[in-house]
Amino acid sequence: MRNTLNYSIYLIIIFLLISFERVEDSIAKNNDKPLFSYSDFLMYESEEDQLLNVIQHTSSFERYSFSKVKPGESQYWIKFDVEKYSEDPLLLQLVYSRFDHLELYRSFDNKTFEKVGEGGILYDNELKKKIYRGYSYFPISLEDKNIAHYYLKCNNDDKPFFEFQAVPKDLILEKTAKIDQKINSLDLILYLFIGAVSLMILYNFCLYFMVKDKGYIYYALHATAVLIFNYCFSGKIIFHLENAEYFQQIIHWSGFTSAALFLIFGQYILNVKSKYSNLYTILNIVIVGLMILNVFVYFEWYFVITPLGTILINATYLPLIYIAKREKSFSITAKFFYYGILINFVFITLHIFQTFDLLPVLFGYKNVSALLIGSGLEQMIFSLSLGAKITDSQAKVRKLMMEQNVMLENEVSRRTKDLLEAKEEVEIQNETLSEMNSRLGKQHDNIKSSINYAKRIQDASLPTIKNIGKYVNDFSVLHIPRDTVSGDFYWFKRVRDKTIVIVGDCTGHGVPGALMSILAIQKIETIVSTLEDIKPSVILEQLDQEIRYALNQKSSHLNDGMDAVVCVIDEKKKEIEYSGAKNPLVVIQENELKVFKGSRNSIGGNLNFLDDPFNDQTISYKDSPITMYMYSDGYQDQFGANGKKFMPKKFKNLLLEISKYNHIQQEKILYSELNKWTNNGKIEQIDDILVFGMSLE
């Protein structure tokens, strides 16, 4: 592949060198006989407008040279004689002109003069008989004479019109047919170039929108700029302008822009940013420099911009050639890019050599053919490089997949080994866990058995429903422990024609609460059995003292205790004596709910209020029956599905609503409402629940 491409490049160069026409010092030939010699052009700088006065200074005329033309405002007369060599029509072609206005006069006797043509940079294109680039063409005709004298008046009114060349020969006398043949040949190459590059641009634009690869859009933009530059450089842009005044500006703008887009495309296709960071910075500086030159073009500083821009554009090729040469061994894309840029660099070099007359020109005109051919070949190979990019990507994917497969195989082997080791560890851990689970199961069974036994003890310490029913006809007990055992308790006893009912809410729940409740029940039994005059407040005071003493709360930091309600019912007097430790008594009488609040002090603990002792309150039910409720705070503090508590107010309203039913129904309603509130038990119970209700007549 490499040898084939090298040989192809050499053959192209040799073929083109062989096909170049050799430009002799003579400007035109007729059967190898010179029509005119370049040295026959004579010039004279003068502000004189009258030809009769000009020809009087024949001795002042000197050999014409482009380098003798001064910049700025000036006027020259160029004199030449034409002898009749053949019947073929001739044209005087003025190339690389600095002159804004040209007038050609003819005389056969140097006495009478006829204006035969006009031209110049600022001459209107519509008035020109032949248009090519910024050149001026004048018809040369001897009619039936053997010799004619021509005088070309050259005026420069503005900034110099500059196109860089080393040895300019800008005045050419040539057969009209031969000039037309050269222009037609160049047009053929140009239109072939435009067609081929346009197809590549359209194709790559479509590829960009299909695969979204920035390389295609960079190539399409660069190729578009190259197309515009060559269209302008070939002179076709002149047809769209009023005159040739801005021809040079357009060429420079399109050339610098094309070079900048070429650098952007090259950076992307060769991945310069990640692999050659220093060169990447240099190339970006060059891009900025080209854009700055585009600004200077507006001011028409061509004597600086043109040489500097030419050097800068050609210099951009060298780092990209260097990078592409290094990368082509590893990438098909870089290989195609290398040969594409190398071929175009060769043709640009040929163009420069032609400009300096170091090589013959192709098709008779400088500055066009070599650039067209080089640009066309470059764009074609660049397009192939983008296609090769897919091959490179596939190769990278295959390589990556192979590397990934090897990595995966190694990873699988490593993980398999780790899994086997982990399996052995898991088996050992499973055996250990199995033994621990067995021990924990036994311990759990023992704990569960102990808790169940504690529940039986707690249940035995609570009064039975049957025993309560002996003394009270209508009552209810809703007792729902949070855990197996409860910190809430109720106590009921008949003592000397009085009925004592106590409801307590011990600190905590579960086993700690249950232990506290059993301790409280034992102390209550002792206190009641020793009292002669049974008063609720006395029971609470002594219970407070007993709990503090039993828990040694004077010297310890234990803050455990309980809230309690004590009611002593005297059925003969139809009275209820009440005293409470933080818990209230709710009484409903004649469909009116009343709340009797107790002391702010609790039983036990270290947070009691010295100025709020336990007091007795008397409630009579002589005139009308009464329903009373004693309860812990578990029901009203329970959270519902909405994340809010049931709340005391809502609970009391519920008690008022159900008070019209018997207590068996009341218990069912209380349980049903609680079940609804907790979404059928989906909301976790937060505390023990106890509601003791009874009706008295």
XYZ file of C-alpha atoms in Angstrom:
697
model
C 0.000 0.000 0.000
C 2.744 2.424 1.000
C 4.890 1.750 -2.111
C 1.853 2.011 -4.394
C 0.921 5.453 -3.070
C 4.534 6.681 -3.248
C 4.861 5.532 -6.855
C 1.511 7.167 -7.682
C 2.693 10.512 -6.338
C 5.935 10.340 -8.298
C 4.070 9.468 -11.521
C 1.631 12.372 -11.055
C 4.464 14.852 -10.557
C 6.455 13.554 -13.546
C 3.340 13.561 -15.751
C 2.496 17.139 -14.862
C 6.056 18.342 -15.345
C 6.124 16.773 -18.790
C 2.754 18.308 -19.697
C 3.696 21.885 -18.732
C 4.066 24.337 -21.533
C 7.392 26.019 -21.621
C 7.106 29.825 -21.511
C 9.867 31.453 -23.428
C 11.037 35.006 -23.034
C 9.077 35.771 -26.172
C 5.430 36.338 -25.390
C 3.817 34.789 -28.457
C 4.999 32.678 -31.386
C 3.871 32.134 -34.911
C 5.549 29.101 -36.454
C 8.341 29.482 -33.860
C 8.858 33.083 -34.966
C 8.367 35.664 -32.155
C 5.462 38.034 -32.626
C 6.786 40.433 -30.054
C 9.619 40.725 -27.579
C 9.003 41.776 -23.991
C 11.931 44.191 -24.297
C 10.055 46.109 -27.022
C 7.736 47.688 -24.413
C 8.951 51.195 -23.538
C 7.645 53.356 -20.712
C 7.685 57.039 -19.794
C 6.414 58.632 -16.571
C 4.592 61.863 -17.383
C 1.507 63.782 -16.337
C 1.066 64.945 -19.924
C -2.349 64.015 -21.370
C -1.749 65.053 -24.989
C -0.146 62.346 -27.108
C 1.365 64.876 -29.489
C 3.294 66.306 -26.599
C 4.229 62.846 -25.301
C 5.770 61.622 -28.544
C 8.070 64.629 -28.555
C 9.845 63.006 -25.577
C 10.836 59.850 -27.440
C 14.291 59.980 -25.938
C 12.770 59.852 -22.425
C 11.182 56.458 -22.995
C 13.008 53.552 -21.371
C 12.565 49.820 -21.287
C 9.366 48.870 -19.438
C 9.708 47.086 -16.102
C 7.014 46.318 -13.551
C 9.410 47.204 -10.740
C 9.758 50.786 -12.037
C 6.092 51.548 -11.461
C 5.814 53.667 -8.331
C 3.025 53.172 -5.790
C 0.550 55.959 -5.193
C -0.767 58.495 -7.658
C 1.158 58.358 -10.919
C 0.744 58.311 -14.691
C 2.772 56.410 -17.280
C 2.817 56.077 -21.031
C 3.823 52.706 -22.458
C 4.838 52.620 -26.111
C 5.151 49.621 -28.416
C 5.036 48.989 -32.162
C 3.324 46.020 -33.798
C 4.241 44.674 -37.210
C 1.930 42.549 -39.274
C 3.043 38.951 -38.945
C -0.191 37.184 -39.797
C -3.893 37.773 -40.390
C -4.833 36.366 -36.964
C -6.376 38.907 -34.536
C -4.205 39.802 -31.564
C -4.879 40.868 -27.997
C -2.758 42.898 -25.613
C -3.097 41.340 -22.165
C -2.120 43.355 -19.069
C -1.616 41.105 -16.033
C -0.875 42.008 -12.382
C -1.652 45.615 -13.151
C -1.214 48.364 -10.610
C -3.187 50.756 -12.750
C -6.743 51.890 -12.039
C -7.455 53.314 -15.508
C -6.004 52.352 -18.901
C -6.512 53.902 -22.353
C -4.981 52.429 -25.526
C -4.338 54.681 -28.518
C -3.292 53.646 -32.047
C -1.500 55.610 -34.698
C -0.187 54.688 -38.078
C 1.742 57.922 -38.692
C 2.414 59.295 -35.180
C 0.307 62.323 -36.107
C -3.246 61.191 -35.751
C -4.368 58.981 -32.858
C -7.399 56.792 -32.263
C -8.581 55.399 -28.909
C -9.094 51.666 -29.480
C -9.715 50.372 -25.939
C -10.087 51.041 -22.226
C -9.409 48.979 -19.131
C -7.985 48.993 -15.636
C -8.900 47.856 -12.178
C -11.751 50.337 -11.792
C -13.043 49.914 -15.335
C -16.634 48.631 -15.368
C -16.888 44.909 -16.191
C -19.986 45.468 -18.321
C -17.893 47.519 -20.754
C -15.150 44.922 -21.083
C -15.137 42.733 -24.188
C -13.278 39.911 -22.402
C -13.176 39.161 -18.656
C -10.590 37.016 -16.923
C -9.415 37.661 -13.374
C -8.342 41.320 -13.003
C -6.618 41.356 -16.390
C -7.217 43.974 -19.068
C -7.492 42.998 -22.736
C -7.110 45.352 -25.706
C -7.698 44.433 -29.365
C -4.644 44.889 -31.590
C -5.429 45.405 -35.263
C -3.268 46.743 -38.103
C -6.168 46.705 -40.579
C -4.383 46.878 -43.953
C -1.226 48.485 -42.651
C 2.082 46.769 -42.045
C 2.917 48.496 -38.791
C 1.036 50.350 -36.067
C 2.206 52.479 -33.162
C 0.424 51.938 -29.826
C 0.443 54.146 -26.741
C -1.032 52.879 -23.440
C -1.965 55.593 -20.948
C -1.760 54.197 -17.389
C -3.217 56.055 -14.383
C -2.970 55.005 -10.760
C -5.298 57.033 -8.514
C -5.561 54.878 -5.421
C -3.604 52.361 -3.359
C -1.405 49.999 -5.334
C -3.059 46.835 -6.581
C -0.617 44.120 -5.552
C -0.316 40.470 -6.500
C 2.905 38.864 -5.326
C 5.332 37.653 -7.982
C 9.084 37.685 -8.310
C 9.748 38.330 -12.007
C 6.515 39.750 -13.415
C 5.969 39.867 -17.158
C 2.608 41.473 -17.131
C 2.403 42.785 -20.692
C 1.686 40.043 -23.217
C 0.853 40.304 -26.905
C -0.862 37.108 -27.994
C -3.186 35.728 -30.613
C -6.830 36.032 -29.591
C -7.504 32.378 -30.406
C -4.656 31.205 -28.231
C -5.805 33.313 -25.259
C -9.331 31.923 -25.679
C -7.918 28.394 -25.803
C -6.017 28.936 -22.543
C -9.075 30.380 -20.784
C -11.293 27.534 -22.021
C -8.770 24.935 -20.841
C -8.670 26.516 -17.404
C -12.477 26.721 -17.318
C -12.715 23.005 -18.067
C -10.389 22.148 -15.181
C -12.214 24.597 -12.903
C -15.691 23.229 -13.621
C -14.507 19.635 -13.219
C -12.994 20.681 -9.900
C -16.197 22.450 -8.796
C -18.356 19.462 -9.718
C -16.172 16.888 -7.982
C -15.656 18.923 -4.811
C -19.351 19.884 -4.645
C -20.329 16.212 -4.690
C -17.843 15.475 -1.895
C -19.170 18.420 0.144
C -22.787 17.298 -0.249
C -21.895 13.688 0.555
C -20.018 14.623 3.732
C -22.744 17.006 4.893
C -25.199 14.111 4.594
C -22.821 11.803 6.472
C -22.526 14.339 9.285
C -26.289 14.483 9.797
C -26.424 10.673 9.710
C -23.567 9.760 12.080
C -22.979 13.088 13.916
C -19.187 12.823 13.543
C -17.612 16.309 13.648
C -14.922 15.190 11.206
C -17.446 15.223 8.338
C -18.665 18.752 9.043
C -15.065 20.013 9.436
C -14.168 18.430 6.100
C -17.293 19.799 4.394
C -16.614 23.333 5.669
C -12.944 23.146 4.661
C -13.828 21.788 1.210
C -16.423 24.553 0.808
C -13.801 27.183 1.657
C -11.337 25.568 -0.796
C -14.027 25.589 -3.483
C -14.794 29.279 -2.893
C -11.090 30.174 -2.836
C -10.328 28.438 -6.145
C -13.458 29.890 -7.727
C -12.309 33.353 -6.681
C -8.632 32.755 -7.488
C -9.487 31.552 -10.992
C -11.136 34.928 -11.623
C -14.736 33.744 -11.985
C -15.778 35.917 -9.063
C -15.119 38.928 -11.330
C -18.383 38.151 -13.156
C -20.270 38.944 -9.951
C -18.469 42.248 -9.288
C -18.846 45.693 -10.772
C -15.107 45.895 -11.401
C -11.864 44.316 -10.186
C -11.371 46.674 -7.229
C -12.210 44.114 -4.519
C -10.876 41.061 -6.370
C -7.735 40.867 -4.236
C -9.641 41.265 -0.955
C -11.971 38.377 -1.782
C -9.034 36.135 -2.742
C -7.231 36.862 0.512
C -10.318 36.412 2.687
C -11.238 33.084 1.116
C -7.617 31.884 1.163
C -6.975 32.657 4.829
C -10.358 31.212 5.872
C -9.688 28.040 3.892
C -6.303 27.628 5.590
C -7.833 28.107 9.068
C -10.543 25.498 8.396
C -7.880 23.141 7.042
C -6.001 23.384 10.348
C -9.184 22.686 12.329
C -9.938 19.639 10.171
C -6.346 18.392 10.432
C -6.302 18.788 14.224
C -9.451 16.688 14.523
C -8.579 13.947 12.041
C -5.084 13.460 13.544
C -6.219 13.868 17.156
C -3.557 16.558 17.661
C -5.055 17.951 20.870
C -4.526 14.804 22.946
C -1.272 13.562 21.372
C 0.663 16.732 20.443
C -0.407 19.435 22.885
C 2.475 21.807 22.038
C 1.842 21.635 18.303
C -1.872 21.999 19.009
C -1.162 25.318 20.724
C 1.045 26.474 17.831
C -1.598 25.565 15.251
C -4.249 27.465 17.197
C -1.966 30.507 17.246
C -1.642 30.191 13.457
C -5.456 30.042 13.149
C -5.746 33.237 15.186
C -3.027 34.824 13.042
C -4.932 33.981 9.854
C -8.089 35.546 11.259
C -6.125 38.687 12.172
C -4.793 38.851 8.613
C -8.408 38.684 7.416
C -9.036 41.898 9.339
C -5.960 43.578 7.842
C -7.161 42.654 4.348
C -9.918 45.222 4.804
C -7.255 47.950 4.948
C -5.589 46.578 1.759
C -2.115 46.276 3.258
C -1.204 43.802 0.527
C 2.546 44.438 0.554
C 2.602 42.993 4.083
C -0.394 40.662 4.072
C 0.300 38.781 0.851
C 3.893 37.651 1.585
C 3.152 37.037 5.268
C -0.058 35.152 4.498
C 1.686 33.042 1.846
C 4.433 32.079 4.297
C 1.935 31.419 7.099
C -0.316 29.217 4.959
C 2.577 27.151 3.629
C 4.060 26.861 7.116
C 0.822 25.296 8.383
C 1.437 22.265 6.207
C 4.749 21.341 7.815
C 3.566 20.448 11.361
C 0.579 18.529 9.975
C 2.825 16.638 7.548
C 5.130 15.828 10.475
C 2.246 14.573 12.636
C 0.604 12.621 9.803
C 3.945 10.978 8.919
C 4.361 9.819 12.535
C 0.792 8.564 12.816
C 0.441 6.866 9.415
C 2.112 3.700 10.662
C -0.654 3.277 13.228
C -3.683 4.678 11.405
C -5.086 4.278 7.896
C -6.799 7.652 8.359
C -3.468 9.367 9.043
C -1.915 7.568 6.064
C -4.522 8.923 3.623
C -4.294 12.370 5.221
C -0.500 12.306 4.920
C -0.534 11.551 1.197
C -3.352 14.034 0.556
C -1.575 16.891 2.282
C 1.760 15.891 0.736
C 0.324 15.954 -2.792
C -1.254 19.365 -2.268
C 1.970 20.644 -0.704
C 3.827 19.520 -3.830
C 1.388 21.374 -6.070
C 1.558 24.503 -3.905
C 5.340 24.324 -4.207
C 4.978 23.991 -7.999
C 2.706 27.039 -7.950
C 5.335 29.033 -6.035
C 8.070 27.927 -8.451
C 5.848 28.936 -11.376
C 5.255 32.321 -9.759
C 9.018 32.858 -9.567
C 9.407 31.537 -13.159
C 11.505 28.642 -11.859
C 9.166 26.115 -13.525
C 6.996 26.259 -16.632
C 3.292 26.952 -16.205
C 0.394 24.625 -16.983
C -1.994 25.688 -19.758
C -0.174 28.986 -20.148
C -1.362 30.759 -16.985
C 0.275 31.050 -13.622
C -1.384 30.739 -10.220
C -4.393 28.651 -11.249
C -3.885 25.164 -12.663
C -1.464 23.762 -10.112
C -3.650 24.939 -7.238
C -6.794 23.479 -8.834
C -5.228 20.081 -9.454
C -3.547 19.950 -6.048
C -6.704 21.037 -4.221
C -8.855 18.556 -6.116
C -6.545 15.615 -5.403
C -6.213 16.679 -1.765
C -9.980 16.878 -1.228
C -10.485 13.487 -2.854
C -7.862 11.839 -0.638
C -9.154 13.664 2.461
C -12.580 12.252 1.709
C -11.002 8.802 1.553
C -9.297 9.490 4.889
C -12.693 10.066 6.493
C -13.855 6.770 5.045
C -10.722 5.140 6.420
C -11.597 6.628 9.793
C -14.453 4.124 9.966
C -11.960 1.318 9.293
C -9.686 2.715 11.995
C -12.607 2.900 14.393
C -13.554 -0.693 13.635
C -9.959 -1.802 14.166
C -9.820 0.082 17.463
C -13.118 -1.490 18.498
C -11.828 -4.964 17.618
C -8.612 -4.323 19.528
C -10.532 -2.926 22.454
C -12.888 -5.909 22.417
C -9.951 -8.311 22.410
C -8.353 -6.440 25.303
C -11.685 -6.364 27.113
C -12.149 -10.090 26.527
C -8.717 -10.809 27.981
C -9.459 -8.522 30.910
C -12.843 -10.154 31.402
C -11.338 -13.636 31.290
C -8.745 -12.614 33.869
C -11.430 -10.937 35.936
C -13.688 -13.993 35.700
C -10.825 -16.254 36.772
C -9.977 -13.955 39.656
C -13.576 -13.617 40.734
C -14.155 -17.357 40.424
C -11.229 -17.915 42.742
C -12.545 -15.225 45.090
C -16.009 -16.777 44.977
C -14.651 -20.204 45.855
C -12.750 -18.709 48.765
C -15.800 -16.686 49.755
C -17.949 -19.798 49.469
C -15.711 -21.626 51.903
C -15.833 -18.648 54.265
C -19.624 -18.467 53.913
C -19.955 -22.160 54.666
C -17.858 -21.712 57.806
C -19.877 -18.623 58.730
C -23.117 -20.495 58.032
C -22.089 -23.235 60.406
C -21.211 -20.611 63.017
C -24.459 -18.736 62.386
C -26.415 -21.977 62.546
C -24.955 -22.706 65.955
C -25.602 -19.114 67.062
C -29.153 -19.233 65.699
C -29.738 -22.443 67.585
C -28.492 -20.844 70.788
C -30.426 -17.637 70.087
C -33.534 -19.702 69.359
C -33.235 -21.424 72.686
C -32.608 -18.103 74.410
C -35.579 -16.582 72.577
C -37.784 -19.464 73.635
C -36.582 -19.052 77.204
C -37.199 -15.284 77.122
C -40.583 -15.768 75.482
C -41.474 -18.396 78.047
C -40.362 -16.055 80.823
C -42.392 -13.162 79.400
C -45.440 -15.374 78.998
C -45.002 -16.504 82.587
C -44.679 -12.850 83.626
C -47.916 -12.150 81.741
C -49.660 -14.885 83.704
C -48.347 -13.350 86.916
C -49.495 -9.871 85.791
C -52.901 -11.167 84.722
C -53.239 -12.904 88.069
C -52.512 -9.640 89.869
C -55.247 -7.821 87.940
C -58.895 -8.159 89.033
C -60.956 -10.539 86.936
C -63.922 -9.404 84.921
C -66.050 -11.859 86.894
C -64.987 -10.363 90.206
C -65.734 -6.817 89.030
C -69.111 -7.952 87.713
C -70.162 -8.986 91.203
C -70.304 -5.329 92.259
C -70.810 -3.387 89.024
C -73.526 -4.188 86.537
C -72.356 -2.137 83.567
C -68.613 -1.644 82.982
C -65.971 -2.130 80.303
C -62.230 -2.701 80.233
C -60.295 -2.053 76.977
C -56.768 -3.224 77.743
C -54.360 -3.524 74.783
C -50.696 -3.950 75.791
C -48.174 -2.762 73.242
C -46.063 -5.844 73.974
C -46.894 -9.140 75.649
C -46.926 -7.548 79.093
C -48.125 -4.047 79.922
C -47.152 -1.034 81.990
C -50.827 -0.026 82.326
C -52.866 -1.644 85.109
C -56.257 -1.416 86.783
C -57.140 -2.362 90.370
C -60.620 -2.999 91.776
C -61.632 -3.907 95.336
C -64.656 -3.756 97.668
C -63.680 -2.483 101.128
C -66.190 -1.815 103.899
C -69.175 -0.989 101.654
C -66.991 1.138 99.404
C -65.643 0.285 95.983
C -62.105 1.344 95.136
C -61.109 1.622 91.457
C -57.560 2.558 90.439
C -56.116 2.942 86.910
C -52.345 3.429 86.578
C -49.958 4.200 83.713
C -46.414 3.191 84.683
C -43.259 4.590 83.107
C -42.353 2.590 80.000
C -44.016 -0.457 78.540
C -43.212 -4.100 78.066
C -41.200 -5.872 80.772
C -39.994 -2.679 82.593
C -43.537 -1.314 82.719
C -44.942 -4.668 83.817
C -42.465 -4.897 86.718
C -43.427 -1.396 87.815
C -47.166 -2.243 87.573
C -46.786 -5.397 89.724
C -44.807 -3.356 92.269
C -47.576 -0.726 92.303
C -50.344 -3.333 92.734
C -48.493 -4.909 95.679
C -48.032 -1.512 97.335
C -51.716 -0.586 96.735
C -52.840 -3.837 98.369
C -50.711 -3.078 101.419
C -51.814 0.556 101.662
C -55.566 -0.155 101.337
C -55.424 -2.981 103.861
C -53.901 -0.678 106.502
C -56.075 2.392 106.013
C -58.972 2.979 108.381
C -60.364 5.995 106.537
C -60.100 5.356 102.826
C -59.351 8.569 100.921
C -58.100 8.679 97.292
C -55.559 11.383 98.081
C -54.171 9.388 101.005
C -53.782 6.323 98.811
C -51.816 8.371 96.234
C -49.609 10.027 98.855
C -48.670 6.746 100.498
C -48.192 5.055 97.131
C -45.825 7.867 96.144
C -43.799 7.354 99.304
C -43.716 3.575 98.912
C -42.531 3.755 95.280
C -39.806 6.255 96.118
C -38.640 4.084 98.993
C -38.813 0.833 96.995
C -36.775 2.338 94.138
C -34.401 4.210 96.487
C -35.036 7.395 94.493
C -33.553 9.649 97.163
C -30.038 8.423 96.452
C -30.413 7.022 92.922
C -31.141 8.798 89.689
C -34.075 6.580 88.797
C -36.940 8.693 87.555
C -39.428 5.866 87.106
C -42.968 6.267 88.404
C -46.554 6.330 87.214
C -49.637 8.426 86.533
C -52.754 7.230 88.295
C -56.464 7.822 88.935
C -58.094 6.712 92.239
C -61.881 6.639 92.680
C -63.662 5.612 95.924
C -67.364 4.948 95.277
C -69.812 5.195 98.178
C -73.006 3.608 96.882
C -75.018 4.566 99.969
C -74.289 8.280 99.608
C -74.279 8.035 95.811
C -70.921 9.806 95.733
C -67.580 9.351 94.045
C -64.400 10.638 95.637
C -61.628 11.245 93.088
C -57.967 12.103 93.251
C -55.519 11.988 90.341
C -51.790 11.967 89.742
C -51.515 13.778 86.379
C -54.399 11.726 84.928
C -57.965 13.160 84.782
C -61.373 11.589 85.423
C -64.007 12.007 82.684
C -67.627 12.017 83.879
C -70.715 12.102 81.656
C -73.925 13.031 83.379
C -77.158 14.124 81.703
C -75.353 13.990 78.354
C -72.775 16.513 79.569
C -69.073 15.688 79.718
C -67.023 16.975 82.619
C -63.305 16.603 83.177
C -61.892 16.497 86.698
C -58.197 17.216 86.694
C -55.865 15.854 89.303
C -52.537 17.032 90.625
C -49.692 17.855 88.267
C -47.530 15.510 90.308
C -46.958 11.886 89.376
C -46.267 8.895 91.606
C -42.509 8.514 92.158
C -39.855 10.262 90.125
C -38.003 13.522 90.781
C -40.139 16.032 88.892
C -43.008 16.635 91.341
C -44.474 20.080 92.116
C -44.345 20.839 95.883
C -47.228 23.345 95.643
C -49.681 20.942 93.989
C -50.566 18.143 96.476
C -53.035 15.345 95.833
C -56.577 16.585 96.614
C -59.928 14.831 96.829
C -62.888 15.876 94.689
C -66.457 14.640 95.352
C -68.928 13.883 92.544
C -72.576 13.063 93.351
C -74.922 10.954 91.246
C -77.971 11.066 93.553
C -80.144 12.927 91.064
C -79.114 11.277 87.836
C -77.073 8.285 86.681
C -73.424 8.817 85.818
C -70.827 7.253 83.513
C -67.173 7.670 84.353
C -63.984 6.885 82.414
C -60.483 6.315 83.756
C -57.715 5.803 81.193
C -54.036 5.981 80.353
C -52.697 8.274 77.596
C -52.088 5.436 75.108
C -55.349 5.819 73.158
C -55.220 9.592 72.667
C -51.464 9.595 71.823
C -51.718 6.886 69.149
C -50.589 7.970 65.643
C -52.884 7.387 62.687
C -52.343 6.861 58.946
C -52.156 10.649 58.465
C -49.140 10.863 60.785
C -51.060 12.746 63.483
C -52.091 11.761 67.022
C -55.696 10.919 67.966
C -55.566 13.791 70.530
C -57.429 14.217 73.902
C -60.246 16.386 72.515
C -61.177 13.853 69.866
C -60.972 11.034 72.415
C -63.334 12.827 74.836
C -65.797 13.527 72.028
C -65.723 9.822 71.213
C -66.452 8.961 74.869
C -69.404 11.367 74.896
C -70.731 9.851 71.681
C -70.579 6.218 72.895
C -71.821 6.906 76.435
C -75.412 6.238 75.354
C -74.547 2.587 74.670
C -73.945 -0.162 77.185
C -70.332 -0.837 78.035
C -70.074 -4.040 76.013
C -70.922 -2.038 72.872
C -68.699 0.825 74.027
C -65.714 -1.505 74.238
C -66.393 -2.785 70.710
C -66.740 0.777 69.348
C -63.511 1.913 71.026
C -61.648 -1.050 69.559
C -63.185 -0.516 66.092
C -62.311 3.210 66.018
C -58.744 2.430 67.074
C -58.480 -0.168 64.315
C -59.685 2.353 61.705
C -57.300 5.009 63.023
C -54.309 2.680 62.669
C -55.382 1.476 59.203
C -56.237 -2.032 60.428
C -53.156 -2.225 62.569
C -50.682 -1.156 59.834
C -49.613 1.808 61.965
C -47.423 0.612 64.830
C -48.861 0.936 68.359
C -46.627 3.286 70.343
C -47.842 2.701 73.922
C -50.007 0.497 76.115
C -53.721 1.324 75.916
C -56.159 1.084 78.856
C -59.694 2.518 79.081
C -61.816 1.602 82.130
C -65.449 2.715 82.046
C -68.418 2.112 84.314
C -71.949 3.415 84.779
C -73.574 4.102 88.177
C -77.184 4.764 89.053
